[in-house]
């Protein structure tokens, strides 16, 4: 069964408070999302494998660790997921970046993919799918389906804020995908917004309305 990890690091929680604040403007909001994405990337990469190498220091030769070269892929769900990519790349610059775009079918209300571009070696990579908000879970579930359909085997999902409803549906749909969040909020409202949440993440990142 999928595990849910809440990153309760004080720096993440502090910055998240200002991200939530409706008086935080676009520039600062974008910077804060970028910083929190970096901090979350630090936490989510804790299990990366290391290998031992010899390093010659000015004093002696020593055994030391370097990353064992696991191939990573970051996949933002368009559009709001884009706001988390640069922050993550600061810590894992060798990661490749795929993109998944989804729209909601006006009749079925189900998310439908309109754009998917992934690294060609999809079967060999571990993926982190990112979206600031896990609300109903529909987009995350469909984006992960899109990756699996193309051969991805090892997937994590990371967001800033999740609603319990979305977490439950995502766990049910993809029990092999662990979920990493900065905060688990109270609920969804009748319009599908997370309460208390932060409003519309895409609009706040890009200054649209
Ligand atoms: N998407 C958002 O941007 N905000 C929400 O509260 C829910 C979905």
XYZ file of C-alpha atoms and ligand atoms in Angstrom:
217
model
C 0.000 0.000 0.000
C 1.178 3.505 -0.789
C 2.745 5.432 2.077
C 2.083 9.098 2.756
C 4.964 11.231 4.062
C 4.378 14.714 5.458
C 7.512 16.862 5.337
C 7.225 18.704 8.628
C 10.642 20.381 8.434
C 10.360 23.832 10.088
C 11.685 25.655 6.997
C 9.091 23.975 4.776
C 6.287 24.720 7.224
C 7.398 28.367 7.655
C 7.534 29.030 3.927
C 4.259 27.217 3.340
C 2.518 29.659 5.689
C 3.539 32.580 3.455
C 2.578 30.609 0.344
C -0.922 30.185 1.817
C -1.260 33.881 2.715
C -3.602 35.623 0.259
C -1.557 38.819 0.624
C 1.573 37.174 -0.806
C 2.060 38.555 -4.332
C 2.980 36.636 -7.487
C 6.744 37.237 -7.360
C 7.110 36.185 -3.748
C 4.684 33.269 -4.193
C 6.746 31.943 -7.093
C 10.005 32.306 -5.156
C 8.562 30.554 -2.121
C 7.204 27.634 -4.185
C 10.639 27.333 -5.785
C 12.347 27.265 -2.364
C 9.909 24.738 -0.891
C 10.314 22.528 -3.963
C 14.095 22.527 -3.336
C 13.628 21.628 0.314
C 11.186 18.863 -0.602
C 13.603 17.562 -3.241
C 16.216 17.316 -0.472
C 13.859 15.196 1.636
C 12.494 13.020 -1.186
C 16.000 12.037 -2.353
C 17.028 10.633 1.058
C 16.878 7.074 -0.288
C 19.148 7.633 -3.305
C 21.811 4.922 -3.421
C 25.469 5.807 -2.840
C 28.655 4.119 -3.932
C 32.064 4.296 -2.367
C 34.972 5.859 -4.246
C 38.545 6.804 -3.373
C 39.155 10.510 -3.007
C 42.531 12.118 -2.661
C 42.334 14.909 -0.123
C 45.291 17.297 0.416
C 46.162 15.075 3.400
C 45.543 11.435 2.393
C 43.508 9.058 0.260
C 40.113 8.310 1.731
C 37.019 6.268 0.991
C 34.036 8.523 0.399
C 30.515 8.358 -1.060
C 29.059 9.665 -4.297
C 25.611 9.148 -5.811
C 25.443 5.779 -7.535
C 23.963 7.355 -10.660
C 20.301 6.415 -10.378
C 18.453 8.013 -13.282
C 15.738 10.407 -12.163
C 12.899 12.118 -13.976
C 10.761 15.008 -12.777
C 7.309 15.234 -14.345
C 5.282 18.383 -13.659
C 1.552 18.246 -14.341
C 0.840 21.332 -16.464
C 0.498 24.099 -15.647
C 1.018 24.577 -11.898
C 3.529 21.728 -11.582
C 5.977 23.807 -13.635
C 6.419 26.093 -10.630
C 8.186 23.297 -8.740
C 10.632 22.148 -11.423
C 13.452 24.701 -11.183
C 13.642 24.388 -7.409
C 14.013 20.619 -7.706
C 16.606 20.873 -10.471
C 18.787 23.015 -8.200
C 19.353 19.913 -6.065
C 19.121 17.205 -8.733
C 20.427 18.946 -11.865
C 21.009 15.724 -13.780
C 17.327 14.788 -13.658
C 15.457 14.788 -16.967
C 12.129 16.610 -17.131
C 9.008 15.176 -18.742
C 5.662 16.966 -19.052
C 2.066 15.843 -18.762
C -0.812 18.130 -19.758
C -4.405 17.259 -18.908
C -7.744 18.940 -19.446
C -11.098 18.164 -17.901
C -13.660 16.736 -20.340
C -16.680 19.056 -19.960
C -19.126 16.145 -20.218
C -17.544 13.361 -18.217
C -15.581 15.801 -15.968
C -12.712 13.307 -16.211
C -9.122 14.452 -16.911
C -7.946 13.675 -20.447
C -4.296 13.906 -21.562
C -3.536 16.429 -24.315
C 0.256 16.472 -24.055
C 2.777 13.909 -22.853
C 6.509 14.121 -23.463
C 8.807 11.892 -21.421
C 12.511 11.020 -21.543
C 13.078 8.207 -24.082
C 14.577 5.853 -21.458
C 11.376 5.942 -19.425
C 11.682 2.324 -18.261
C 15.052 2.940 -16.627
C 14.149 6.082 -14.681
C 12.609 6.717 -11.292
C 10.003 9.471 -11.657
C 8.738 12.155 -9.334
C 5.402 13.520 -10.544
C 4.814 17.023 -9.169
C 1.795 19.270 -8.796
C 1.416 21.837 -6.004
C -2.111 20.656 -5.128
C -3.572 17.161 -4.704
C -7.269 18.033 -4.643
C -9.725 15.449 -6.058
C -6.791 13.286 -7.164
C -8.110 13.062 -10.748
C -5.134 14.739 -12.446
C -2.511 12.922 -10.390
C -4.164 9.556 -11.041
C -4.372 10.200 -14.801
C -0.824 11.624 -15.045
C 0.561 8.535 -13.303
C -1.507 6.321 -15.661
C 0.107 8.191 -18.582
C 3.586 7.412 -17.243
C 2.821 3.759 -16.479
C 1.278 3.284 -19.938
C 4.621 4.351 -21.412
C 6.645 1.989 -19.268
C 7.485 3.906 -16.063
C 7.877 1.484 -13.171
C 9.011 3.498 -10.217
C 6.964 6.602 -9.455
C 6.596 8.977 -6.493
C 4.058 11.793 -6.248
C 4.986 15.088 -4.578
C 2.800 18.107 -3.827
C 2.661 21.043 -1.439
C -0.867 20.614 -0.118
C -3.174 17.599 -0.255
C -6.839 17.056 0.576
C -7.697 13.786 2.367
C -10.121 12.923 -0.461
C -7.360 13.134 -3.078
C -4.901 11.156 -0.979
C -7.394 8.306 -0.542
C -8.282 8.111 -4.246
C -4.643 8.275 -5.339
C -3.658 5.536 -2.870
C -6.490 3.371 -4.167
C -5.694 3.945 -7.855
C -1.906 3.594 -7.514
C -1.025 1.607 -4.385
C 2.600 1.400 -5.567
C 3.077 5.203 -5.617
C 4.185 6.842 -2.368
C 2.889 10.358 -1.726
C 5.065 13.191 -0.353
C 3.360 16.323 0.909
C 4.141 19.447 2.918
C 0.663 19.637 4.457
C -2.478 17.535 4.673
C -5.399 19.970 4.795
C -8.940 19.605 6.052
C -11.141 18.963 3.026
C -12.306 19.967 -0.431
C -15.041 22.570 -0.760
C -17.992 22.326 -3.179
C -15.919 24.008 -5.936
C -13.089 21.504 -5.609
C -10.725 23.878 -3.792
C -8.649 22.612 -0.901
C -9.646 24.151 2.456
C -7.773 26.088 3.804
C -5.347 25.518 0.900
C -3.801 28.421 -0.956
C -6.361 29.170 -3.692
C -5.584 28.367 -7.326
C -1.899 27.454 -7.478
C -1.587 28.105 -11.236
C -3.207 31.529 -11.020
C -1.090 32.521 -8.043
C 2.123 31.344 -9.737
C 1.465 33.070 -13.022
C -0.600 36.081 -11.960
C -3.673 35.025 -13.936
C -7.278 34.947 -12.779
N -6.094 23.252 -7.616
C -5.655 24.393 -7.039
O -4.851 25.117 -7.623
N -6.126 24.719 -5.833
C -6.999 23.956 -5.139
O -7.372 24.303 -4.015
C -7.446 22.764 -5.763
C -6.983 22.433 -6.990
